[in-house]
């Protein structure tokens, strides 16, 4: 019964006409005990010029062994002659500075693990991150210097202060403002003696927020806070997920950015409210350096930003150890690379997952799925994966198929497979009570517990549910078996998975999530692990898929994510509305995800809620082809809007846009390969390449971007009625940018504006680039495998160009591969390659623009020579020599 009620309420919610964000459901900083207290503390300190911090490093405590500094930070309490000790550790990991501070706490009760949670790092980092033994240390009574690479850090003991220098320049001072705050262990009874005069006791032992009143806060106040002062940096990025600008805003006097994974359906744009995922990596960039602050903490967190010439970042978390990594490099790319060494890079996706995904809540039955599928073919629109939302399962009991409508899933998979198509189905972490899966979770003790250490029951889509606790290592083999059985025989390799609602979303929980005093494996409070809960879930799924098919790259889409999620899943930005502003904000959101090492990202094309106009939907598809993860999705109450259903001319524009994505698949795949090695963005913000421009405007650009290192610059149209766009990047470059609208290069150099009628995907190609495309229409990416390439060459002002092409089997883990580099100059086109993958690249066409020299002879091809545009059809031989010379033949 309750099931029914909650469902009805949820649906009423979703279709309510105003669509205002339910922000009363979410705590503001003011309402959230630890944020309120840390902001208060910071304010009091700022107002008091005579403030002396109670924290200092004890000089006698310092030891340096195996390139690790160990020591103790002491906090002097004011009212009593007592101090509290916090052991800390400093080391250099790879090329980054790592700091960790813990507290020795007494065990006062049995149920809750009383230690500060210190395992965030185990989930976020890859295995085997090395301590750098080359670091040099230099200690005296008042400080220690740590030198590594081009960096030096001075750790002062009193007041505690860490000053970072890069090539001699001061770039960062940690605790410059003395906001360091560690709420040490105390009991409610002796709290008075433990509070500093600058502190407030607001909500230290109870929570007065309406939906959180039951939070027992068994360990009392435990928050941590610290300030980071970025010297000479006013451009800050990262810390997703927020529906906000690319460049982070000053939060003085307003809500700080919050990181707390929640199911915030119908979010507002221009908002610091939390969303489905969080990555606590902030990147600061100026003309000389880039700097990453990686706050290794998975608890509820807020970040206050004062944006100035020297910006201040005040980071606050509800609990956990105080742990952070500072990454300093010459460029944003360097920060990505170092961050990737710690947390891993995006896995090279299975090629099919870079194609177009067609989703809807819901396709009704197998017949519906197969009809939709064949409609795509009838209208010659390619797609790779069709998706099933929660209704495919029997009464939303995951790991079952509804027997009436999805009685023969093997048949469905087989038919889809004939055209190289895949099916993706949803498996959520809430498991309906009253069937064998939830029974087993309870009996095998694998469920998330409530604050009394009993199984936690809450409400979600299926009604009353339990939640699998994927922090428990024992959950893995159980999860493996479930997937093995559910996913039918191993013969079916075309089944992908979607892990939704893994924040976790709990309809009757505080802030739509699990109570913070719930318990997980290890008796850790949910409070401590909340932001990585989603990661543990999709990682468990990933391992189950590997267990089932050990050689195939799994595909998983997750809604909730954390630092490290890039290794095993793609993300999307959640439940969007079919409005222009959501289309617009999707671009900076996806770019931010790319900046913080999670490039496999996208937004629901068309918006989740509502019915977009033909124009909006067309523009959304034209933007969506650039999302690294390209999926259309729609709410159950929205009208059907599969591309073939659109009236003309929208249908043909959308078809062309999707086909353009397929033409560019080699470029996406090559960019992902690069990302998988270096952590580089797949959609690259303009400032990555032009940060040393004298024009500061480069840092604000959030509506155009490069596709990896391909030289393709795109700027989606996100304004109703717009008929042209103007690009910003070309003015920062000495190179020509050639018009490349709809993937068709012209010899025309871009100036000022580009026409962008509704039929147009506006894009440019930077001089110096070689872009490999596959221009033939096929029904799916798998069927394109043996298609020949077209090379689009835009020469730079010196008559040169280079470009890469990565090729492998598209689906195996550790597949053999070949990485080709095309080099074009006045002599001709040559090629170098690495890797052993045996395959043949055939080039059916080469188009060259920007040549100011004659290209009048090529192999056996027909040459069409215009002044600026040379098309070479069917060069059978490669490399190609220009001019009157002969050709060498090379079997590729
Ligand atoms: C966390 O702390 C416990 C207890 O001090 C220790 O045994 C464990 O190794 C620590 N884990 C990490 C990842 O530091
Ligand atoms: C799916 O298609 C592939 C290649 O077209 C084929 O090798 C495989 O056997 C098919 N799988 C099934 C279950 O039909
Ligand atoms: C998606 O919709 C949500 C509201 O449900 C909104 O907050 C968010 O900004 C939208 N995302 C994008 C990328 O449009």
PDB file of C-alpha atoms and ligand atoms in Angstrom, residues 19 21 241-244 263-271 274-276 572-590 602-604 607-609 620 627, ligand 3:
ATOM      1  CA  UNK A  19       8.838  22.268 -12.450  1.00  0.00           C
ATOM      2  CA  UNK A  21      13.329  22.712  -8.094  1.00  0.00           C
ATOM      3  CA  UNK A 241      28.313  18.242 -10.354  1.00  0.00           C
ATOM      4  CA  UNK A 242      26.461  21.533 -10.571  1.00  0.00           C
ATOM      5  CA  UNK A 243      24.167  23.013 -13.160  1.00  0.00           C
ATOM      6  CA  UNK A 244      26.345  26.040 -13.465  1.00  0.00           C
ATOM      7  CA  UNK A 263      18.564  12.745  -6.811  1.00  0.00           C
ATOM      8  CA  UNK A 264      17.770  16.349  -7.618  1.00  0.00           C
ATOM      9  CA  UNK A 265      15.250  15.841 -10.400  1.00  0.00           C
ATOM     10  CA  UNK A 266      14.208  19.043 -12.135  1.00  0.00           C
ATOM     11  CA  UNK A 267      17.300  20.911 -11.144  1.00  0.00           C
ATOM     12  CA  UNK A 268      17.672  24.591 -11.698  1.00  0.00           C
ATOM     13  CA  UNK A 269      20.424  26.090 -13.769  1.00  0.00           C
ATOM     14  CA  UNK A 270      22.855  28.685 -12.356  1.00  0.00           C
ATOM     15  CA  UNK A 271      22.914  26.714  -9.138  1.00  0.00           C
ATOM     16  CA  UNK A 274      24.373  19.418  -5.261  1.00  0.00           C
ATOM     17  CA  UNK A 275      23.522  16.941  -7.986  1.00  0.00           C
ATOM     18  CA  UNK A 276      23.908  13.253  -8.696  1.00  0.00           C
ATOM     19  CA  UNK A 572      25.047  11.544 -17.773  1.00  0.00           C
ATOM     20  CA  UNK A 573      23.776  14.707 -16.189  1.00  0.00           C
ATOM     21  CA  UNK A 574      20.487  13.287 -15.009  1.00  0.00           C
ATOM     22  CA  UNK A 575      16.962  14.381 -15.500  1.00  0.00           C
ATOM     23  CA  UNK A 576      16.889  17.401 -17.718  1.00  0.00           C
ATOM     24  CA  UNK A 577      14.009  19.471 -18.851  1.00  0.00           C
ATOM     25  CA  UNK A 578      13.136  20.102 -22.431  1.00  0.00           C
ATOM     26  CA  UNK A 579      14.035  23.747 -22.315  1.00  0.00           C
ATOM     27  CA  UNK A 580      16.601  25.862 -24.102  1.00  0.00           C
ATOM     28  CA  UNK A 581      18.363  26.812 -20.876  1.00  0.00           C
ATOM     29  CA  UNK A 582      19.022  23.133 -20.101  1.00  0.00           C
ATOM     30  CA  UNK A 583      20.418  22.552 -23.545  1.00  0.00           C
ATOM     31  CA  UNK A 584      22.704  25.520 -22.982  1.00  0.00           C
ATOM     32  CA  UNK A 585      23.904  24.514 -19.506  1.00  0.00           C
ATOM     33  CA  UNK A 586      24.618  20.965 -20.672  1.00  0.00           C
ATOM     34  CA  UNK A 587      27.711  22.200 -22.520  1.00  0.00           C
ATOM     35  CA  UNK A 588      29.618  23.644 -19.516  1.00  0.00           C
ATOM     36  CA  UNK A 589      28.475  20.668 -17.440  1.00  0.00           C
ATOM     37  CA  UNK A 590      29.939  18.181 -19.893  1.00  0.00           C
ATOM     38  CA  UNK A 602      26.527  13.473 -21.783  1.00  0.00           C
ATOM     39  CA  UNK A 603      23.115  14.977 -21.142  1.00  0.00           C
ATOM     40  CA  UNK A 604      19.734  13.574 -22.161  1.00  0.00           C
ATOM     41  CA  UNK A 607      15.561  16.811 -22.155  1.00  0.00           C
ATOM     42  CA  UNK A 608      13.965  14.280 -19.855  1.00  0.00           C
ATOM     43  CA  UNK A 609      10.830  16.136 -18.821  1.00  0.00           C
ATOM     44  CA  UNK A 620      19.673  19.385 -29.030  1.00  0.00           C
ATOM     45  CA  UNK A 627      28.573  14.774 -26.044  1.00  0.00           C
TER      46      UNK A 627
HETATM   47  C1  LIG B   3      19.057  18.355 -16.586  1.00  0.00           C
HETATM   48  O1  LIG B   3      17.909  18.597 -15.864  1.00  0.00           O
HETATM   49  C2  LIG B   3      18.185  18.974 -14.603  1.00  0.00           C
HETATM   50  C3  LIG B   3      16.897  19.122 -13.898  1.00  0.00           C
HETATM   51  O2  LIG B   3      16.235  17.937 -13.870  1.00  0.00           O
HETATM   52  C4  LIG B   3      18.959  20.291 -14.629  1.00  0.00           C
HETATM   53  O3  LIG B   3      19.287  20.645 -13.309  1.00  0.00           O
HETATM   54  C5  LIG B   3      20.212  20.113 -15.340  1.00  0.00           C
HETATM   55  O4  LIG B   3      20.880  21.311 -15.444  1.00  0.00           O
HETATM   56  C6  LIG B   3      19.906  19.577 -16.660  1.00  0.00           C
HETATM   57  N1  LIG B   3      21.127  19.242 -17.242  1.00  0.00           N
HETATM   58  C7  LIG B   3      21.429  19.597 -18.424  1.00  0.00           C
HETATM   59  C8  LIG B   3      22.728  19.178 -18.877  1.00  0.00           C
HETATM   60  O5  LIG B   3      20.706  20.221 -19.131  1.00  0.00           O
END
